[in-house]
C-alpha cells in the first residue's frame, strides 16, 4: 500500500493550486478528478459563455490567466488547465469519482468504487458544479413543460417559440435573460429584489467574502460569494433591458401547476395571479459537493463544515475544525478563482504543518 502525504480531490482551480504548492513543498500527493479531461467545472459551462462574459479568472500559481476575448470559456480555460497540468507535471488521475473518505486510525482512506488511496491528510477541492440546487416548490412534479438548471443550459435557440420562466437573482439568470429576451417570450422571478451595480465594487466583494467566512467559521452552510456582490448589465444585455425584461421582474410564485406558475398573493396592481409557461429555467445556484466526506462527520449541527480561522487572509481558512487532517479549498470564502488559488497555498502549508506536528508527536 502506498501512503501519500495528501490526496487532493478535484482538479479545478483550487485543486491545481493545492497540487502546485504541495509539489513545491516536496509533499507526496495525488490529485483525483472525476472529469474525463482537464478544466474543472469550466469544461461544462454553457457554449455562449465567452471569456468576455466571465467575471474574471485569477492567475494560477506561476501561470497568467488567459486574456478576455470572445472565445468560448469552455474551450479556453480547459486548454489552459491542460497545459498547466502537463507543464507542471501535476500528478492528476482521472476519471476518478471519489464516493467516500473514511478514517482508519491516524490515516484517511479515499474510496472510488473498488479503488482505495491511503493518505495522512486530505485536500478537498470538489467545487459545486456537480450539485445543482433547485428549490422545492409545491406542484413542481406536475409541470408538463421542460425544467432546466444552469448546469445543463442547452443554449438560447432551444427555447425559440417557447415562453420561458427564468428563476434566480444571480449573474447567470441575468445572462440567460439577455440571450433569451430578444428571441422569445420570457418572465423573470427572484426571491429577493436584485441589487444592481455599475462597476465591480472591490469593497462590496471583500464584505461578501468576510460575511461568508463568518458563516463558515460558525459552521453554517456557506452562501455564494457572487450572490452578494451585486449584478451588472453588460452591453450584450442592453437589448433585453430595452425590452423591459429586467424591470418586469416579479417575486417568487407560490406554486407550480401543470401549465405554469401561480401566485397566491400577486404583488402589485394588475399583476396576473397565473402565468402560463412552457419551460422553467432554474438559475438557482449550486451547493458544495461534499457528500463523499459524510463518513468523516465534519458537519456541525448547523449543517455546514466549520473551518478554523486562517488569520488575516480569510481565504486562507481551510482546515476543518472537526478534523485538522482535512483541508477544504474552494469552499465558502475561497469559492472563487482567486480564493481557490490562495486556499490551495494555505492548504499545502497546513498539510506540511500537520505532518511536522505528527512527526514531532504534537498532533492530536
Ligand atoms: P471546480 O472548477 O468545480 O472543480 C472541481 C473539480 O472537482 C471538478 O473537476 C469536479 O469534476 C471534481 N470533483 C467533484 N466531485 C468529485 C468527486 N467526488 N471525486 C473526484 N472529483 C470530483 N469564479 C471566478 O472567480 N470568476 C468567474 O468568472 C466565475 N464564473 C462562474 C460562473 C459560473 C456559472 C459559476 C457557477 C461559477 C463561477 N465562478 C467564478 C465560481 C467558480 O465556480 C470558481 O471560481 C472556480 O471555478 C471553482 O473552482 P474549484 O476548483 O473550486 O471547482
Tab-separated table of C-alpha atoms and ligand atoms in Angstrom:
chain	number	residue	atom	x	y	z
A	1	UNK	CA	0.000	0.000	0.000
A	2	UNK	CA	1.323	3.420	-0.936
A	3	UNK	CA	0.892	6.031	1.806
A	4	UNK	CA	0.520	9.584	0.435
A	5	UNK	CA	1.200	12.738	2.411
A	6	UNK	CA	-2.017	14.097	0.874
A	7	UNK	CA	-4.776	13.126	-1.514
A	8	UNK	CA	-6.336	16.079	-3.350
A	9	UNK	CA	-9.878	15.531	-4.616
A	10	UNK	CA	-10.771	17.723	-7.604
A	11	UNK	CA	-8.645	19.312	-10.331
A	12	UNK	CA	-10.300	22.711	-10.750
A	13	UNK	CA	-8.519	25.958	-9.937
A	14	UNK	CA	-8.410	25.172	-6.207
A	15	UNK	CA	-7.137	21.598	-6.608
A	16	UNK	CA	-4.467	22.581	-9.141
A	17	UNK	CA	-3.250	25.383	-6.892
A	18	UNK	CA	-3.059	22.955	-3.965
A	19	UNK	CA	-1.161	20.429	-6.088
A	20	UNK	CA	1.303	23.080	-7.281
A	21	UNK	CA	2.096	24.142	-3.711
A	22	UNK	CA	2.217	20.588	-2.338
A	23	UNK	CA	4.735	19.799	-5.085
A	24	UNK	CA	6.816	22.862	-4.229
A	25	UNK	CA	6.927	21.731	-0.609
A	26	UNK	CA	8.095	18.293	-1.729
A	27	UNK	CA	4.952	16.554	-0.444
A	28	UNK	CA	3.929	13.255	-1.988
A	29	UNK	CA	0.388	13.531	-3.292
A	30	UNK	CA	-2.085	12.527	-5.981
A	31	UNK	CA	-4.978	14.538	-7.442
A	32	UNK	CA	-8.136	12.531	-8.153
A	33	UNK	CA	-10.589	14.126	-10.559
A	34	UNK	CA	-13.982	12.910	-11.704
A	35	UNK	CA	-13.900	14.527	-15.142
A	36	UNK	CA	-12.654	12.795	-18.288
A	37	UNK	CA	-10.382	15.734	-19.103
A	38	UNK	CA	-8.793	18.872	-17.598
A	39	UNK	CA	-10.767	22.067	-16.967
A	40	UNK	CA	-12.682	21.572	-13.720
A	41	UNK	CA	-16.193	22.967	-13.961
A	42	UNK	CA	-15.221	25.305	-16.809
A	43	UNK	CA	-15.425	22.486	-19.358
A	44	UNK	CA	-19.150	22.139	-18.571
A	45	UNK	CA	-20.158	25.809	-18.749
A	46	UNK	CA	-22.648	26.648	-21.497
A	47	UNK	CA	-21.322	27.382	-25.003
A	48	UNK	CA	-22.389	31.040	-25.139
A	49	UNK	CA	-20.310	31.939	-22.044
A	50	UNK	CA	-17.278	33.719	-23.501
A	51	UNK	CA	-14.055	34.922	-21.907
A	52	UNK	CA	-15.626	38.401	-22.034
A	53	UNK	CA	-18.603	37.146	-20.014
A	54	UNK	CA	-16.762	35.559	-17.087
A	55	UNK	CA	-16.328	37.862	-14.088
A	56	UNK	CA	-12.594	37.419	-14.148
A	57	UNK	CA	-10.401	34.384	-13.809
A	58	UNK	CA	-7.414	34.702	-11.475
A	59	UNK	CA	-3.956	33.503	-12.466
A	60	UNK	CA	-2.917	30.026	-11.368
A	61	UNK	CA	0.324	29.989	-9.352
A	62	UNK	CA	3.083	30.958	-11.806
A	63	UNK	CA	0.708	30.936	-14.814
A	64	UNK	CA	-1.146	34.052	-16.009
A	65	UNK	CA	-4.808	33.513	-16.862
A	66	UNK	CA	-5.950	33.734	-20.496
A	67	UNK	CA	-6.972	37.235	-21.578
A	68	UNK	CA	-10.518	38.410	-22.222
A	69	UNK	CA	-11.850	37.620	-25.695
A	70	UNK	CA	-14.993	36.454	-27.425
A	71	UNK	CA	-13.707	32.861	-27.412
A	72	UNK	CA	-15.675	30.202	-25.541
A	73	UNK	CA	-14.710	29.901	-21.866
A	74	UNK	CA	-15.387	26.150	-22.033
A	75	UNK	CA	-12.589	25.843	-24.635
A	76	UNK	CA	-10.029	28.398	-23.488
A	77	UNK	CA	-9.902	27.570	-19.777
A	78	UNK	CA	-9.736	23.755	-20.076
A	79	UNK	CA	-6.880	24.161	-22.609
A	80	UNK	CA	-5.083	26.404	-20.105
A	81	UNK	CA	-5.583	23.876	-17.279
A	82	UNK	CA	-4.340	21.089	-19.545
A	83	UNK	CA	-1.089	22.964	-20.246
A	84	UNK	CA	-0.739	23.732	-16.559
A	85	UNK	CA	-1.082	20.087	-15.523
A	86	UNK	CA	1.332	18.977	-18.231
A	87	UNK	CA	3.986	21.688	-17.781
A	88	UNK	CA	3.914	21.341	-14.001
A	89	UNK	CA	3.856	17.549	-14.210
A	90	UNK	CA	0.981	17.526	-11.727
A	91	UNK	CA	0.010	14.008	-10.574
A	92	UNK	CA	-3.629	14.050	-11.738
A	93	UNK	CA	-5.521	10.771	-12.117
A	94	UNK	CA	-8.831	10.745	-13.980
A	95	UNK	CA	-11.538	9.899	-14.322
A	96	UNK	CA	-11.853	9.006	-10.625
A	97	UNK	CA	-15.086	9.902	-8.843
A	98	UNK	CA	-14.448	9.644	-5.115
A	99	UNK	CA	-17.518	8.275	-3.354
A	100	UNK	CA	-16.290	8.251	0.265
A	101	UNK	CA	-13.465	9.214	2.571
A	102	UNK	CA	-13.112	7.210	5.760
A	103	UNK	CA	-10.840	7.206	8.765
A	104	UNK	CA	-8.576	4.292	9.560
A	105	UNK	CA	-6.869	5.250	12.807
A	106	UNK	CA	-4.499	8.106	12.038
A	107	UNK	CA	-4.910	7.614	8.288
A	108	UNK	CA	-7.539	8.592	5.764
A	109	UNK	CA	-8.798	6.137	3.169
A	110	UNK	CA	-10.193	7.626	-0.036
A	111	UNK	CA	-12.500	5.319	-1.972
A	112	UNK	CA	-13.808	5.290	-5.536
A	113	UNK	CA	-15.734	2.089	-6.229
A	114	UNK	CA	-13.272	-0.738	-5.595
A	115	UNK	CA	-10.207	1.529	-5.634
A	116	UNK	CA	-8.534	2.961	-2.494
A	117	UNK	CA	-5.881	5.615	-1.758
A	118	UNK	CA	-4.434	5.980	1.739
A	119	UNK	CA	-3.104	9.297	2.982
A	120	UNK	CA	-2.133	11.202	6.088
A	121	UNK	CA	-4.132	14.256	5.020
A	122	UNK	CA	-6.822	15.273	2.543
A	123	UNK	CA	-7.369	18.398	0.451
A	124	UNK	CA	-10.950	18.578	-0.764
A	125	UNK	CA	-11.353	20.736	-3.886
A	126	UNK	CA	-14.581	19.433	-5.377
A	127	UNK	CA	-16.327	22.760	-6.077
A	128	UNK	CA	-20.078	22.976	-6.512
A	129	UNK	CA	-20.880	22.320	-10.176
A	130	UNK	CA	-21.850	18.682	-9.636
A	131	UNK	CA	-24.520	19.709	-7.093
A	132	UNK	CA	-27.022	21.963	-8.851
A	133	UNK	CA	-29.598	23.339	-6.451
A	134	UNK	CA	-33.305	23.552	-7.320
A	135	UNK	CA	-35.555	24.929	-4.570
A	136	UNK	CA	-38.597	22.922	-3.751
A	137	UNK	CA	-41.997	24.373	-4.730
A	138	UNK	CA	-45.359	22.672	-4.488
A	139	UNK	CA	-46.516	21.162	-7.757
A	140	UNK	CA	-43.061	21.005	-9.414
A	141	UNK	CA	-43.621	17.404	-10.452
A	142	UNK	CA	-46.959	18.186	-12.049
A	143	UNK	CA	-45.406	20.647	-14.518
A	144	UNK	CA	-45.899	19.444	-18.111
A	145	UNK	CA	-43.258	21.679	-19.666
A	146	UNK	CA	-39.484	21.412	-19.517
A	147	UNK	CA	-37.360	22.208	-16.481
A	148	UNK	CA	-33.693	23.083	-16.864
A	149	UNK	CA	-30.933	24.134	-14.496
A	150	UNK	CA	-27.922	26.381	-15.249
A	151	UNK	CA	-25.760	23.257	-15.089
A	152	UNK	CA	-27.455	21.901	-18.233
A	153	UNK	CA	-28.499	25.098	-20.051
A	154	UNK	CA	-28.993	23.972	-23.654
A	155	UNK	CA	-28.479	27.406	-25.302
A	156	UNK	CA	-30.964	30.119	-26.242
A	157	UNK	CA	-32.093	28.631	-29.558
A	158	UNK	CA	-33.503	25.605	-27.735
A	159	UNK	CA	-36.217	27.868	-26.297
A	160	UNK	CA	-37.339	29.513	-29.558
A	161	UNK	CA	-41.118	29.791	-29.704
A	162	UNK	CA	-41.482	28.880	-26.011
A	163	UNK	CA	-42.456	31.037	-23.075
A	164	UNK	CA	-39.626	30.720	-20.564
A	165	UNK	CA	-39.638	31.490	-16.860
A	166	UNK	CA	-36.139	32.262	-15.550
A	167	UNK	CA	-35.810	31.778	-11.780
A	168	UNK	CA	-32.943	33.277	-9.776
A	169	UNK	CA	-31.257	36.561	-8.944
A	170	UNK	CA	-27.641	35.832	-9.905
A	171	UNK	CA	-25.355	36.629	-12.822
A	172	UNK	CA	-26.336	33.521	-14.780
A	173	UNK	CA	-30.045	34.482	-14.686
A	174	UNK	CA	-29.156	37.953	-15.965
A	175	UNK	CA	-27.137	36.450	-18.806
A	176	UNK	CA	-29.816	33.943	-19.786
A	177	UNK	CA	-32.452	36.703	-19.885
A	178	UNK	CA	-30.114	38.801	-22.021
A	179	UNK	CA	-29.869	35.974	-24.547
A	180	UNK	CA	-33.481	34.827	-24.452
A	181	UNK	CA	-35.483	38.057	-24.355
A	182	UNK	CA	-34.579	39.255	-27.884
A	183	UNK	CA	-35.732	35.926	-29.388
A	184	UNK	CA	-38.579	34.599	-27.263
A	185	UNK	CA	-41.073	35.463	-24.541
A	186	UNK	CA	-39.516	35.490	-21.058
A	187	UNK	CA	-40.528	36.110	-17.454
A	188	UNK	CA	-38.197	36.616	-14.511
A	189	UNK	CA	-38.764	35.819	-10.837
A	190	UNK	CA	-36.358	36.221	-7.919
A	191	UNK	CA	-36.634	35.623	-4.203
A	192	UNK	CA	-35.110	38.998	-3.325
A	193	UNK	CA	-35.026	42.377	-5.025
A	194	UNK	CA	-31.824	42.314	-7.156
A	195	UNK	CA	-29.053	44.732	-6.214
A	196	UNK	CA	-27.703	46.427	-9.347
A	197	UNK	CA	-24.258	47.979	-9.591
A	198	UNK	CA	-22.480	49.984	-12.282
A	199	UNK	CA	-18.951	48.652	-11.844
A	200	UNK	CA	-17.230	45.966	-9.887
A	201	UNK	CA	-17.076	47.203	-6.303
A	202	UNK	CA	-13.986	45.753	-4.623
A	203	UNK	CA	-15.202	46.767	-1.158
A	204	UNK	CA	-18.534	45.006	-1.676
A	205	UNK	CA	-16.576	41.943	-2.814
A	206	UNK	CA	-14.448	41.973	0.341
A	207	UNK	CA	-17.503	42.448	2.540
A	208	UNK	CA	-19.188	39.495	0.832
A	209	UNK	CA	-16.171	37.245	1.382
A	210	UNK	CA	-15.934	38.299	5.033
A	211	UNK	CA	-19.620	37.539	5.517
A	212	UNK	CA	-19.264	34.077	4.003
A	213	UNK	CA	-16.158	33.490	6.124
A	214	UNK	CA	-18.058	34.433	9.264
A	215	UNK	CA	-20.815	31.935	8.414
A	216	UNK	CA	-18.321	29.169	7.716
A	217	UNK	CA	-16.352	29.870	10.906
A	218	UNK	CA	-19.604	29.313	12.813
A	219	UNK	CA	-20.352	26.080	10.977
A	220	UNK	CA	-23.250	27.450	8.925
A	221	UNK	CA	-23.697	26.381	5.288
A	222	UNK	CA	-21.793	28.878	3.074
A	223	UNK	CA	-23.585	31.337	0.793
A	224	UNK	CA	-22.346	32.018	-2.715
A	225	UNK	CA	-19.895	34.946	-2.756
A	226	UNK	CA	-21.211	36.105	-6.135
A	227	UNK	CA	-24.780	36.226	-4.840
A	228	UNK	CA	-23.895	39.083	-2.513
A	229	UNK	CA	-21.690	41.236	-4.765
A	230	UNK	CA	-24.497	42.697	-6.924
A	231	UNK	CA	-25.467	42.430	-10.578
A	232	UNK	CA	-24.397	44.419	-13.610
A	233	UNK	CA	-25.896	44.738	-17.081
A	234	UNK	CA	-23.322	44.356	-19.850
A	235	UNK	CA	-23.554	45.531	-23.467
A	236	UNK	CA	-24.923	42.160	-24.566
A	237	UNK	CA	-27.854	42.567	-22.141
A	238	UNK	CA	-28.881	46.034	-23.343
A	239	UNK	CA	-31.435	44.731	-25.833
A	240	UNK	CA	-33.195	42.735	-23.110
A	241	UNK	CA	-33.041	45.815	-20.857
A	242	UNK	CA	-34.583	47.941	-23.630
A	243	UNK	CA	-37.405	45.398	-23.896
A	244	UNK	CA	-38.067	45.912	-20.167
A	245	UNK	CA	-37.176	42.321	-19.215
A	246	UNK	CA	-35.312	43.200	-16.036
A	247	UNK	CA	-37.883	45.788	-14.899
A	248	UNK	CA	-40.688	43.245	-15.254
A	249	UNK	CA	-39.184	41.035	-12.534
A	250	UNK	CA	-41.688	39.503	-10.136
A	251	UNK	CA	-41.300	37.935	-6.691
A	252	UNK	CA	-41.315	34.148	-6.421
A	253	UNK	CA	-44.537	32.360	-7.258
A	254	UNK	CA	-46.354	30.266	-4.653
A	255	UNK	CA	-46.674	27.062	-6.608
A	256	UNK	CA	-46.202	25.317	-9.911
A	257	UNK	CA	-49.166	23.972	-11.884
A	258	UNK	CA	-49.163	21.715	-14.962
A	259	UNK	CA	-49.118	24.677	-17.393
A	260	UNK	CA	-47.475	27.457	-15.440
A	261	UNK	CA	-46.959	29.137	-12.095
A	262	UNK	CA	-49.348	30.759	-9.638
A	263	UNK	CA	-49.039	33.494	-7.029
A	264	UNK	CA	-51.434	33.209	-4.073
A	265	UNK	CA	-50.999	36.860	-3.358
A	266	UNK	CA	-49.861	38.638	-6.555
A	267	UNK	CA	-47.981	41.768	-5.509
A	268	UNK	CA	-48.841	44.989	-7.343
A	269	UNK	CA	-51.912	46.195	-9.174
A	270	UNK	CA	-52.587	44.459	-12.475
A	271	UNK	CA	-50.232	41.534	-11.788
A	272	UNK	CA	-51.624	38.231	-13.028
A	273	UNK	CA	-52.171	35.514	-10.440
A	274	UNK	CA	-51.241	32.873	-13.038
A	275	UNK	CA	-48.674	32.838	-15.841
A	276	UNK	CA	-48.583	30.131	-18.456
A	277	UNK	CA	-45.061	28.989	-19.253
A	278	UNK	CA	-43.577	26.264	-21.438
A	279	UNK	CA	-40.230	25.981	-19.686
A	280	UNK	CA	-38.700	26.824	-16.320
A	281	UNK	CA	-35.003	27.627	-16.224
A	282	UNK	CA	-33.698	27.321	-12.670
A	283	UNK	CA	-30.698	29.648	-12.350
A	284	UNK	CA	-30.715	28.946	-8.644
A	285	UNK	CA	-27.122	28.097	-7.941
A	286	UNK	CA	-25.187	25.200	-6.539
A	287	UNK	CA	-24.232	23.649	-3.212
A	288	UNK	CA	-20.818	22.339	-2.102
A	289	UNK	CA	-20.125	18.833	-3.467
A	290	UNK	CA	-19.095	17.257	-0.166
A	291	UNK	CA	-21.320	14.183	0.167
A	292	UNK	CA	-18.291	11.862	-0.055
A	293	UNK	CA	-16.953	13.407	3.191
A	294	UNK	CA	-20.009	12.280	5.204
A	295	UNK	CA	-18.230	9.322	6.911
A	296	UNK	CA	-15.809	11.829	8.499
A	297	UNK	CA	-18.654	13.592	10.361
A	298	UNK	CA	-17.275	17.058	9.704
A	299	UNK	CA	-20.608	18.859	9.613
A	300	UNK	CA	-21.725	20.961	12.529
A	301	UNK	CA	-25.271	20.814	13.917
A	302	UNK	CA	-25.995	23.865	11.711
A	303	UNK	CA	-25.294	21.891	8.545
A	304	UNK	CA	-22.005	23.430	7.364
A	305	UNK	CA	-18.393	22.369	7.845
A	306	UNK	CA	-16.787	24.766	10.320
A	307	UNK	CA	-13.315	25.905	9.287
A	308	UNK	CA	-10.600	27.120	11.649
A	309	UNK	CA	-9.757	30.786	11.329
A	310	UNK	CA	-6.829	31.159	8.916
A	311	UNK	CA	-5.764	34.562	10.235
A	312	UNK	CA	-5.574	37.854	8.312
A	313	UNK	CA	-6.469	36.384	4.919
A	314	UNK	CA	-9.941	34.902	5.338
A	315	UNK	CA	-9.454	32.871	2.146
A	316	UNK	CA	-6.657	31.030	3.965
A	317	UNK	CA	-9.241	29.492	6.315
A	318	UNK	CA	-9.193	25.929	5.024
A	319	UNK	CA	-8.768	23.499	7.913
A	320	UNK	CA	-11.825	21.564	9.122
A	321	UNK	CA	-12.384	22.363	12.796
A	322	UNK	CA	-13.587	18.799	13.430
A	323	UNK	CA	-10.539	17.137	11.821
A	324	UNK	CA	-7.352	19.121	11.107
A	325	UNK	CA	-6.173	16.455	8.647
A	326	UNK	CA	-8.839	17.723	6.240
A	327	UNK	CA	-8.452	20.961	4.251
A	328	UNK	CA	-11.337	22.412	2.218
A	329	UNK	CA	-10.340	24.657	-0.684
A	330	UNK	CA	-12.763	26.443	-2.980
A	331	UNK	CA	-15.293	26.150	-0.133
A	332	UNK	CA	-17.064	29.129	1.482
A	333	UNK	CA	-14.847	32.235	1.433
A	334	UNK	CA	-12.439	30.659	-1.080
A	335	UNK	CA	-15.121	29.668	-3.636
A	336	UNK	CA	-13.746	31.847	-6.431
A	337	UNK	CA	-10.744	31.512	-8.702
A	338	UNK	CA	-8.634	33.902	-6.623
A	339	UNK	CA	-9.890	32.292	-3.427
A	340	UNK	CA	-9.101	28.831	-4.772
A	341	UNK	CA	-5.541	29.941	-5.502
A	342	UNK	CA	-4.976	31.353	-2.039
A	343	UNK	CA	-6.673	28.454	-0.330
A	344	UNK	CA	-4.564	25.976	-2.331
A	345	UNK	CA	-1.416	27.538	-0.912
A	346	UNK	CA	-2.851	27.694	2.599
A	347	UNK	CA	-3.870	24.030	2.355
A	348	UNK	CA	-0.393	22.899	1.313
A	349	UNK	CA	1.118	24.814	4.242
A	350	UNK	CA	-1.457	23.312	6.609
A	351	UNK	CA	-0.661	19.814	5.333
A	352	UNK	CA	3.050	20.364	5.944
A	353	UNK	CA	2.350	21.764	9.418
A	354	UNK	CA	0.181	18.780	10.279
A	355	UNK	CA	2.806	16.298	9.078
A	356	UNK	CA	5.544	18.082	11.027
A	357	UNK	CA	3.420	18.101	14.176
A	358	UNK	CA	2.698	14.422	13.801
A	359	UNK	CA	6.377	13.698	13.279
A	360	UNK	CA	7.249	15.524	16.486
A	361	UNK	CA	4.305	13.914	18.311
A	362	UNK	CA	2.393	17.155	18.848
A	363	UNK	CA	-0.670	16.374	16.709
A	364	UNK	CA	-3.862	15.284	18.417
B	1	LIG	P1	-14.355	23.221	-9.974
B	1	LIG	O1	-13.784	24.018	-11.077
B	1	LIG	O2	-15.770	22.955	-9.903
B	1	LIG	O3	-13.501	21.892	-9.859
B	1	LIG	C1	-13.897	20.847	-9.027
B	1	LIG	C2	-13.390	19.569	-9.631
B	1	LIG	O4	-13.649	18.527	-8.696
B	1	LIG	C3	-14.104	19.192	-10.916
B	1	LIG	O5	-13.172	18.806	-11.894
B	1	LIG	C4	-15.000	18.014	-10.497
B	1	LIG	O6	-15.196	17.067	-11.517
B	1	LIG	C5	-14.183	17.415	-9.370
B	1	LIG	N1	-14.991	16.640	-8.439
B	1	LIG	C6	-16.169	16.967	-7.848
B	1	LIG	N2	-16.588	15.971	-7.051
B	1	LIG	C7	-15.660	14.981	-7.144
B	1	LIG	C8	-15.524	13.696	-6.561
B	1	LIG	N3	-16.429	13.214	-5.707
B	1	LIG	N4	-14.425	12.940	-6.884
B	1	LIG	C9	-13.494	13.411	-7.732
B	1	LIG	N5	-13.576	14.629	-8.313
B	1	LIG	C10	-14.641	15.402	-8.020
B	1	LIG	N6	-15.352	32.437	-10.175
B	1	LIG	C11	-14.469	33.388	-10.549
B	1	LIG	O7	-13.518	33.670	-9.811
B	1	LIG	N7	-14.629	34.048	-11.745
B	1	LIG	C12	-15.642	33.769	-12.589
B	1	LIG	O8	-15.752	34.380	-13.638
B	1	LIG	C13	-16.592	32.780	-12.219
B	1	LIG	N8	-17.637	32.454	-13.021
B	1	LIG	C14	-18.518	31.497	-12.636
B	1	LIG	C15	-19.580	31.186	-13.476
B	1	LIG	C16	-20.496	30.219	-13.107
B	1	LIG	C17	-21.645	29.895	-13.993
B	1	LIG	C18	-20.353	29.546	-11.877
B	1	LIG	C19	-21.338	28.503	-11.446
B	1	LIG	C20	-19.293	29.837	-11.036
B	1	LIG	C21	-18.365	30.830	-11.399
B	1	LIG	N9	-17.297	31.156	-10.589
B	1	LIG	C22	-16.397	32.119	-10.971
B	1	LIG	C23	-17.097	30.446	-9.356
B	1	LIG	C24	-16.281	29.219	-9.798
B	1	LIG	O9	-17.047	28.078	-9.688
B	1	LIG	C25	-14.972	29.127	-9.102
B	1	LIG	O10	-14.314	30.319	-9.130
B	1	LIG	C26	-13.983	28.101	-9.632
B	1	LIG	O11	-14.111	27.789	-10.982
B	1	LIG	C27	-14.198	26.911	-8.820
B	1	LIG	O12	-13.010	26.179	-8.854
B	1	LIG	P2	-12.912	24.892	-7.961
B	1	LIG	O13	-11.559	24.358	-8.192
B	1	LIG	O14	-13.298	25.188	-6.561
B	1	LIG	O15	-14.042	23.920	-8.505
